[in-house]
Tab-separated table of C-alpha atoms in Angstrom:
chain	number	residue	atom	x	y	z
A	1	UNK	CA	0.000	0.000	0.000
A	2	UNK	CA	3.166	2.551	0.092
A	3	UNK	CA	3.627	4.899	-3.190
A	4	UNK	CA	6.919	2.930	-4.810
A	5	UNK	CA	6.291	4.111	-8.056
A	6	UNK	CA	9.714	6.188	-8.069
A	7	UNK	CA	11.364	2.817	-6.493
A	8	UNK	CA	13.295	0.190	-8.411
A	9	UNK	CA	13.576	-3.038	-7.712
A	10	UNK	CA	16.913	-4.505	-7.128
A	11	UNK	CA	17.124	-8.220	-6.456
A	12	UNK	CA	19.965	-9.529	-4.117
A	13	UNK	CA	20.814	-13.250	-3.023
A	14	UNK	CA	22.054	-12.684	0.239
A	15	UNK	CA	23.253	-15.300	3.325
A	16	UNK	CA	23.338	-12.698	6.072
A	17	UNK	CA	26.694	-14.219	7.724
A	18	UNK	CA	28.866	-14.120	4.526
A	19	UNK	CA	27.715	-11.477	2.404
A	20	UNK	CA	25.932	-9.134	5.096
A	21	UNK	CA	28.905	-6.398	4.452
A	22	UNK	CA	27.692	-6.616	0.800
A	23	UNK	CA	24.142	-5.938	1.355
A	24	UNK	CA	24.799	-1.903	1.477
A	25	UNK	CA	27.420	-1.255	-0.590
A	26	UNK	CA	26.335	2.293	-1.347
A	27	UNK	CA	24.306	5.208	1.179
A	28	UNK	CA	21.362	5.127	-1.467
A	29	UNK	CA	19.232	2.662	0.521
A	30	UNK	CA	15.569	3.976	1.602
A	31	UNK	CA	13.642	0.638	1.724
A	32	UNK	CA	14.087	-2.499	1.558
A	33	UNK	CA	11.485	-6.111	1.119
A	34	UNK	CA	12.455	-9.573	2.586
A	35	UNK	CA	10.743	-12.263	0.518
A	36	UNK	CA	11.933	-15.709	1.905
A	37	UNK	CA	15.481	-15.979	1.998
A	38	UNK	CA	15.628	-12.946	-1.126
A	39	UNK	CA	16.264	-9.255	-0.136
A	40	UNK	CA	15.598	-6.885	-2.444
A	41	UNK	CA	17.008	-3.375	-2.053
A	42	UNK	CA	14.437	-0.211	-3.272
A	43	UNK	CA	16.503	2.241	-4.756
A	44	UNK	CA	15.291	5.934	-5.596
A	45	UNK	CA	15.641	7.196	-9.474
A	46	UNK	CA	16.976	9.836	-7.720
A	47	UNK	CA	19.181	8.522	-4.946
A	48	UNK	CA	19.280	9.983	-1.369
A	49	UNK	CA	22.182	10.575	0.475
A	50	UNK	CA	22.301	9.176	3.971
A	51	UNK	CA	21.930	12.754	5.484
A	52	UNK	CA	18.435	12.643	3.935
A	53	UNK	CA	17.117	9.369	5.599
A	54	UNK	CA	17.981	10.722	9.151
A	55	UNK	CA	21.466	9.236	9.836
A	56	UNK	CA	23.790	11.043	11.987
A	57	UNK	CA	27.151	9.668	11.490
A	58	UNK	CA	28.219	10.946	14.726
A	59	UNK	CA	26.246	8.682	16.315
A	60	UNK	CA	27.571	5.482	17.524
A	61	UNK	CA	24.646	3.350	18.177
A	62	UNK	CA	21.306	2.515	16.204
A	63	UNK	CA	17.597	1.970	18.561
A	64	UNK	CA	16.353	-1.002	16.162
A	65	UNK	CA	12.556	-0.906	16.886
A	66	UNK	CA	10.245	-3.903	14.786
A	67	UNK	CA	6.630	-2.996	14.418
A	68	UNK	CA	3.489	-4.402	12.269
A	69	UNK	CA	0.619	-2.540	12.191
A	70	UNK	CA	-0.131	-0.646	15.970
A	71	UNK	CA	0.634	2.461	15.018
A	72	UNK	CA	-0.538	4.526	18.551
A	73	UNK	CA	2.090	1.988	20.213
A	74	UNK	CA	5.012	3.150	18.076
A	75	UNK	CA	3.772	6.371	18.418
A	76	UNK	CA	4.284	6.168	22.261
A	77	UNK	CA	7.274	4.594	21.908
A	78	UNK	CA	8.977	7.222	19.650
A	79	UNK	CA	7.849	9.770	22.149
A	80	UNK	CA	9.260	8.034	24.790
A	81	UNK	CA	12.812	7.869	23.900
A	82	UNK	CA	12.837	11.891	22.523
A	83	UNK	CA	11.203	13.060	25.657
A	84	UNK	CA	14.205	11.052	27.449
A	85	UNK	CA	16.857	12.213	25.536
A	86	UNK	CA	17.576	8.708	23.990
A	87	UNK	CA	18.025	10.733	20.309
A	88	UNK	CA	20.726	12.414	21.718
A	89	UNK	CA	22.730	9.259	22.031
A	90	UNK	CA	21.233	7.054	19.665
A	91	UNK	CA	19.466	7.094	15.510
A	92	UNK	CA	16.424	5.160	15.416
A	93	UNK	CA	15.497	2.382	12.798
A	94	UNK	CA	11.664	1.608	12.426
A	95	UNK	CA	11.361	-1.568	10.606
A	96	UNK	CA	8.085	-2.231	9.432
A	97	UNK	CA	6.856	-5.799	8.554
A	98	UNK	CA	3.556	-5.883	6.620
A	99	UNK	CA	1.807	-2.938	8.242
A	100	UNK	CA	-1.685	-2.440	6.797
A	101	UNK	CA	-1.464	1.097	5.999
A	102	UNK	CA	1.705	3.640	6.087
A	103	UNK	CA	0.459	5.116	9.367
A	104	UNK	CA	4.204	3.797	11.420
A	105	UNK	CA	6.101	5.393	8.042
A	106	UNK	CA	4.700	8.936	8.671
A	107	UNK	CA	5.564	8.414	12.529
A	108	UNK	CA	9.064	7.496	12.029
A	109	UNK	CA	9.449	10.268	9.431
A	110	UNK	CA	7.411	12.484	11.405
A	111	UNK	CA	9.622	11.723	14.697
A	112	UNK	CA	13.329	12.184	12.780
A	113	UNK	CA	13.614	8.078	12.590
A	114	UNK	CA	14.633	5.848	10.019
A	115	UNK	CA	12.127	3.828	7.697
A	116	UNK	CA	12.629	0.233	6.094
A	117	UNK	CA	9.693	-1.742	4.866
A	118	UNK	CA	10.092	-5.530	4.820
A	119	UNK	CA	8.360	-7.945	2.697
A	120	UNK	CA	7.316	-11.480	4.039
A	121	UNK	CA	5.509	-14.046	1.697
A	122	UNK	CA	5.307	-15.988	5.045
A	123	UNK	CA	2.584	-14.874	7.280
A	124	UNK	CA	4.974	-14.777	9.922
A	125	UNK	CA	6.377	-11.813	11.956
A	126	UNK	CA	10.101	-12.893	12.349
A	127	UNK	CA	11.646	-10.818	14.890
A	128	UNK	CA	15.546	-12.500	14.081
A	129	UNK	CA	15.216	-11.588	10.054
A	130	UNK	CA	13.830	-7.826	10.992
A	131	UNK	CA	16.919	-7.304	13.223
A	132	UNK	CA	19.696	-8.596	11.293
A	133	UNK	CA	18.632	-6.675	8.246
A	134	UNK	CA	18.855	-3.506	10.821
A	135	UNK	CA	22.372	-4.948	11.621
A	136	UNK	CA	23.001	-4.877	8.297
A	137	UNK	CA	21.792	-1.207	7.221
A	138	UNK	CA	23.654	-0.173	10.321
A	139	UNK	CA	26.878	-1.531	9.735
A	140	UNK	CA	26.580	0.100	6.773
A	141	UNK	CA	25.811	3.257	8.235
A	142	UNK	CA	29.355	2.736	10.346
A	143	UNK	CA	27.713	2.187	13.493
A	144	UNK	CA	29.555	0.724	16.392
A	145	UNK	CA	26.501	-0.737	18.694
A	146	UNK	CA	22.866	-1.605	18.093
A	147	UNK	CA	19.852	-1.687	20.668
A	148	UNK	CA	17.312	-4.211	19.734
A	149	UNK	CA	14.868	-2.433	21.352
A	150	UNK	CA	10.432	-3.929	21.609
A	151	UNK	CA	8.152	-1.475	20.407
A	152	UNK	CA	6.382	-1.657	23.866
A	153	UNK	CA	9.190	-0.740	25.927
A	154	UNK	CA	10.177	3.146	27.650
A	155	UNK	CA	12.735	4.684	29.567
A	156	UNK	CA	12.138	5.920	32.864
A	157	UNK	CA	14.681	8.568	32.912
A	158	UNK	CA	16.882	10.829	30.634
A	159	UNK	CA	19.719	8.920	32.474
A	160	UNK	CA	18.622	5.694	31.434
A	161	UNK	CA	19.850	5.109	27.904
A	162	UNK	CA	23.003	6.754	28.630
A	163	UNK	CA	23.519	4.856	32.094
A	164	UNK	CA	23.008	1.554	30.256
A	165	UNK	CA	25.210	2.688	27.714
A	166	UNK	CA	27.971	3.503	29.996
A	167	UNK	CA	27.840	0.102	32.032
A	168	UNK	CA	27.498	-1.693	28.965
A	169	UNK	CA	30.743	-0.160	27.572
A	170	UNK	CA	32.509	-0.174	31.501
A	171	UNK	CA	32.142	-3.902	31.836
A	172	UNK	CA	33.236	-4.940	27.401
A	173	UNK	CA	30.196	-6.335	27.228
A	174	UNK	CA	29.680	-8.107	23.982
A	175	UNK	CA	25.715	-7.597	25.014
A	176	UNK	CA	23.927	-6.335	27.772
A	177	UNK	CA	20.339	-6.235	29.506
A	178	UNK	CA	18.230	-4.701	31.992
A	179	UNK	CA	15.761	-4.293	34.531
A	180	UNK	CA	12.424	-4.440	32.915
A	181	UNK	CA	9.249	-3.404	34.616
A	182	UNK	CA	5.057	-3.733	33.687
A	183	UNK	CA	3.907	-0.599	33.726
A	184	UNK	CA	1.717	1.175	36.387
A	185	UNK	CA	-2.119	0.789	35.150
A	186	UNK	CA	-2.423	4.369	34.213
A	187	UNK	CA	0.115	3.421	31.210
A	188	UNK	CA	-1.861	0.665	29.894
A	189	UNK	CA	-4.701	2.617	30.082
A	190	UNK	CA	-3.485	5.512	27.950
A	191	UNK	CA	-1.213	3.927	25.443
A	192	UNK	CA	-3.082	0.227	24.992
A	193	UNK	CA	-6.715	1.364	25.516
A	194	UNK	CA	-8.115	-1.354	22.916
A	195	UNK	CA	-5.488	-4.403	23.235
A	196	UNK	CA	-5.596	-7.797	24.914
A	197	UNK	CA	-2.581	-8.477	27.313
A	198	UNK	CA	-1.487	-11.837	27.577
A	199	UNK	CA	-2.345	-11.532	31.020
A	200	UNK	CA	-5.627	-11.206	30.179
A	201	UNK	CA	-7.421	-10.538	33.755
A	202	UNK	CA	-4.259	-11.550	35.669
A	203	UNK	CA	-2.323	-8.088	34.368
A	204	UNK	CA	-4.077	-6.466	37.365
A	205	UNK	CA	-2.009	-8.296	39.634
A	206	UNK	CA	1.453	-7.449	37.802
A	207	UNK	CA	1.031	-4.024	37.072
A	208	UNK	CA	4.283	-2.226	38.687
A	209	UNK	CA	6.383	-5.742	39.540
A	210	UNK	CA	9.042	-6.969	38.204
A	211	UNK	CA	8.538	-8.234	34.292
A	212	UNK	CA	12.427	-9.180	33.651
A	213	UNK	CA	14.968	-9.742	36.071
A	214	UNK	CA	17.509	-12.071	34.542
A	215	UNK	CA	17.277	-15.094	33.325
A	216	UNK	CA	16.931	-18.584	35.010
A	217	UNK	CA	16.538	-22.163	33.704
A	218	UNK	CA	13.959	-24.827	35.050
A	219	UNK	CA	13.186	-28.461	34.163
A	220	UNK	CA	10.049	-28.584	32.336
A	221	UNK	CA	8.357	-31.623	30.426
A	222	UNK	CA	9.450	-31.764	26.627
A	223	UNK	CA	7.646	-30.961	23.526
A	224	UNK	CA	9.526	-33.049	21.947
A	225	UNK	CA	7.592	-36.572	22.296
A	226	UNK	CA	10.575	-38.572	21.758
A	227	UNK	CA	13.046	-37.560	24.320
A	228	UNK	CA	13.703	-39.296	27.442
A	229	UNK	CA	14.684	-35.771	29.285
A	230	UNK	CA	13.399	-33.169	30.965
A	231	UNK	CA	14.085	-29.676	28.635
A	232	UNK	CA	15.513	-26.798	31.039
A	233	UNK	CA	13.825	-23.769	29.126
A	234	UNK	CA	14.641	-20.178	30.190
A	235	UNK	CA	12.419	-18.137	32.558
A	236	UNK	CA	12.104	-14.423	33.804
A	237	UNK	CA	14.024	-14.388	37.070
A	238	UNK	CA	11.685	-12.516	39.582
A	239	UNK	CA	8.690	-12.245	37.514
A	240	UNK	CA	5.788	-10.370	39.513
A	241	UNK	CA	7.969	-9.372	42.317
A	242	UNK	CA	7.929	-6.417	43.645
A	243	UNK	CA	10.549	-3.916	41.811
A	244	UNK	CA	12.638	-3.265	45.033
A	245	UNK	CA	14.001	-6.839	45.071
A	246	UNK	CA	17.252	-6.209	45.949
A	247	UNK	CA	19.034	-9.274	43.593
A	248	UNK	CA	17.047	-7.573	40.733
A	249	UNK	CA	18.321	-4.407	41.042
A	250	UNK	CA	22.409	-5.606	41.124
A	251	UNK	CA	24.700	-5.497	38.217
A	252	UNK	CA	26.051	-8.911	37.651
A	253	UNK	CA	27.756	-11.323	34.678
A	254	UNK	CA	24.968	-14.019	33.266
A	255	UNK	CA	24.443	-16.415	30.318
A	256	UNK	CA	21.264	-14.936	29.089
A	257	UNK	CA	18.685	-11.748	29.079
A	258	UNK	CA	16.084	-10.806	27.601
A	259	UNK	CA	15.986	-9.478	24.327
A	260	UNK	CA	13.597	-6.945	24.670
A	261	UNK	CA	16.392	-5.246	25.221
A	262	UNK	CA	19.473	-6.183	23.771
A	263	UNK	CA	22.681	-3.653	23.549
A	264	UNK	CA	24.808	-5.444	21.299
A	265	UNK	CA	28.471	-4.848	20.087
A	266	UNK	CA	28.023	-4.814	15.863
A	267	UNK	CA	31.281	-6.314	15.056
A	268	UNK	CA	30.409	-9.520	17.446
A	269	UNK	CA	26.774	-9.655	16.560
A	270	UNK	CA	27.952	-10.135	12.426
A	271	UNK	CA	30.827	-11.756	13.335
A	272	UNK	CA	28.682	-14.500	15.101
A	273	UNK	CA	25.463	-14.606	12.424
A	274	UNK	CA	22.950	-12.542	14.329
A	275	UNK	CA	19.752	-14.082	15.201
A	276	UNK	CA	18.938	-17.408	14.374
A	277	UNK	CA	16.296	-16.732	11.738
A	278	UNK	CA	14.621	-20.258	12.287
A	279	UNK	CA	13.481	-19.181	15.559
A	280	UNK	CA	11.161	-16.281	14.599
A	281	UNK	CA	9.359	-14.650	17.242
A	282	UNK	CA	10.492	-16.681	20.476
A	283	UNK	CA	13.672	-17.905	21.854
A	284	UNK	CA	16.234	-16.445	19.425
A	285	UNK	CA	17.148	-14.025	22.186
A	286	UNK	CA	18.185	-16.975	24.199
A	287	UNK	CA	19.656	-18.596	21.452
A	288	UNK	CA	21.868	-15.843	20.808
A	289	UNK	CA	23.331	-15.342	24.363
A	290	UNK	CA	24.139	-19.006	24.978
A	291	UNK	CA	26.012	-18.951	21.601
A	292	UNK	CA	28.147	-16.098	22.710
A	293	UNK	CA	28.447	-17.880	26.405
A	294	UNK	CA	30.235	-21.290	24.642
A	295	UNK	CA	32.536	-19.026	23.120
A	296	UNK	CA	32.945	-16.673	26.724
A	297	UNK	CA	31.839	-13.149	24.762
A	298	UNK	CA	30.441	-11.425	28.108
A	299	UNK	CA	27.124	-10.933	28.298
A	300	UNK	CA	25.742	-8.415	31.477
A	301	UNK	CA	22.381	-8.213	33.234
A	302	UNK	CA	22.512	-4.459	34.583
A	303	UNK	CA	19.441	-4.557	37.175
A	304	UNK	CA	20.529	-1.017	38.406
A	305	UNK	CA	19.103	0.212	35.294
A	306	UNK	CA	15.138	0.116	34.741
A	307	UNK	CA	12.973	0.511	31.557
A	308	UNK	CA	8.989	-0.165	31.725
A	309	UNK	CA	7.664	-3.190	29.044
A	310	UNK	CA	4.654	-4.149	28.174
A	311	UNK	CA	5.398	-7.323	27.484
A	312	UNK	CA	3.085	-9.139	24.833
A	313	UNK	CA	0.344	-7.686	23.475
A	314	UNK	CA	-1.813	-9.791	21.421
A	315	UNK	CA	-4.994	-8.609	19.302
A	316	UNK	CA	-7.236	-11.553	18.952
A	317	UNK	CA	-7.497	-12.078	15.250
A	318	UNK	CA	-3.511	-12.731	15.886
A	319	UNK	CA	-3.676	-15.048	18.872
A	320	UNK	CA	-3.962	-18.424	16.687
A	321	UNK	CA	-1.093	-17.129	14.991
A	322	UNK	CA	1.337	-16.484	18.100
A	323	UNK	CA	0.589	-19.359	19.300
A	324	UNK	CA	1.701	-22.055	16.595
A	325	UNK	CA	4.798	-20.006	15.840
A	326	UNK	CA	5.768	-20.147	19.757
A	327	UNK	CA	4.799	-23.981	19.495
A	328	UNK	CA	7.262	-24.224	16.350
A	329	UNK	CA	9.750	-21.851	18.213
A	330	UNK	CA	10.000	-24.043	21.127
A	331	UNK	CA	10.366	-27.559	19.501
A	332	UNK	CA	13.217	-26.029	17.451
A	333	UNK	CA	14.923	-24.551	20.589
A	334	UNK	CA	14.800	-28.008	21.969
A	335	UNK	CA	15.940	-29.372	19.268
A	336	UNK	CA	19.224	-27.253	19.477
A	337	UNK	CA	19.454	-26.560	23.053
A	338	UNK	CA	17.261	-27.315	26.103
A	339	UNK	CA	16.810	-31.188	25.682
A	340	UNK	CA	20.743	-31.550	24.837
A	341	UNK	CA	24.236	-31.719	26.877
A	342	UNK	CA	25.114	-28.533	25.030
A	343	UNK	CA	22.901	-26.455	27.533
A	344	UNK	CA	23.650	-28.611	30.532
A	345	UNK	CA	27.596	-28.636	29.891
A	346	UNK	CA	27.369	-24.959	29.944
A	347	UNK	CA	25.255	-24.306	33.090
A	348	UNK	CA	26.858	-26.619	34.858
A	349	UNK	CA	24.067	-29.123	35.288
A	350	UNK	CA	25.153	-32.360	36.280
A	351	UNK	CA	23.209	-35.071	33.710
A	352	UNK	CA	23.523	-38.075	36.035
């Protein structure tokens, strides 16, 4: 539904690991469409110069944020980060997969972000795809870190983005996490007036707790039908607790966070293949971390720093959807992961 007439298509076979540093090889880029394992790059007639797309190149890091449809909640977003200061520090990427309308392209223009369209033949929203093709335009753009950051998610101070900046860089993290909070009720109210938490009636009880405070792994019955083990699958660490928990709120080394936030070091993330695009919408956070814990890249869970997430929110005609794509998501992280010695051997489980 966007006006490409002026656009040309420009077809590119590209494997993200190997040829990612090919995939901008000049600062004409203003949209590009995903279709499978194809990228295709849309090129203006008349090309446009990075200045013109809202780069600073005096910026070191790139706010990633992935959105379909929801407009009002990027909008909230985007308003969040420039009222904290977050645009001082940081460009911002919206990349769009599928929206209805161009409603989130006149916000991102609107709010001095980025815009980049992506194309699916799949009806599936793959979170993993949408941020390594941000890796990608931002390498390109020279950019030294990237913050995969949910389109739900807010600062809760103008020190926030720089204080998690600061620790992240202090400590050589190769990717850092933090605090994450639900909101107080009055923010769902105003920003998600007409959406269905996952929650559903239980959000009254979390509203203000603790949402995200580290990672821990429990044993939990397999999806896979065949295996004779118990999976150990990755949980929030003092989920609905109250937000003074003092364990939450320390600075401390881990194996995993989660990536609703993820500050990530560019060279590493490339270096190491991004996101594993067969896990689309649910564990490739995980994924990622314990790949860059077998090979000792540090990876920091900053609990003195807090940001407010919404967590999940899920309009009903989508619901179906979610669902099989977590129930795919999971069997495949088993597959590689939870029901193997290669997650035991590296939390120190004993298997016997």
């Amino acid at each position: 539904n966007l006006n490409t007439n002026k656009l040309k298509l420009v077809e590119l076979d590209v494997s993200f690991k190997e040829n990612i540093n090919s995939v901008f090889n000049n600062n004409n880029i203003t949209h590009m469409i995903c279709c499978g394992y194809q990228m295709s790059n849309m090129i203006d007639k008349n090309p446009i110069k990075a200045s013109e797309i809202n780069i600073d190149k005096k910026k070191e890091v790139q706010i990633i944020i992935c959105v379909k449809n929801n407009p009002q909640i990027l909008q909230s977003c985007l308003l969040s980060l420039i009222k904290y200061k977050a645009t001082d520090l940081c460009d911002i990427l919206v990349i769009d997969d599928r929206s209805e309308n161009q409603e989130n392209m006149d916000l991102a223009i609107a709010h001095g972000a980025s815009y980049m369209r992506v194309d699916n033949e799949k009806d599936i929203f793959n979170y993993s795809i949408l941020n390594n093709l941000g890796a990608a335009f931002s390498r390109r753009q020279r950019k030294q870190r990237i913050i995969c950051w949910n389109s739900d998610m807010f600062p809760t101070s103008e020190k926030t983005i720089s204080n998690l900046l600061d620790k992240h860089i202090k400590n050589k993290s190769a990717l850092s996490g933090s605090k994450l909070l639900y909101p107080e009720e009055t923010v769902y109210k105003s920003v998600y007036p007409n959406y269905d938490h996952v929650l559903g009636e239980n959000l009254k009880h979390a509203y203000g707790t603790i949402q995200h405070g580290g990672i821990i792994y429990a044993p939990i019955p397999p999806a896979i039908k065949t295996s004779k083990s118990y999976a150990y699958h990755p949980l929030h660490h003092w989920r609905y607790h109250p937000a003074d928990r003092y364990m939450a709120n320390q600075d401390m080394p881990c194996v995993a966070v989660t990536g609703a936030l993820h500050i990530l070091e560019l060279d590493t993330f490339i270096k190491e293949g991004g996101y594993g695009c067969s896990l689309a919408s649910t564990f490739q956070d995980i994924d990622l971390c314990q790949r860059y814990a077998e090979i000792n890249y540090p990876i920091w869970y900053l609990g003195s720093e807090t940001l407010l997430h919404a967590e999940t929110i899920t309009m009903k005609a989508e619901a179906n959807l979610h669902t099989a794509q977590y129930a795919s998501d999971q069997l495949i992280y088993e597959y590689l992961w939870s029901t193997t010695s290669r997650l035991t051997n590296l939390l120190g489980i004993p298997t016997k």
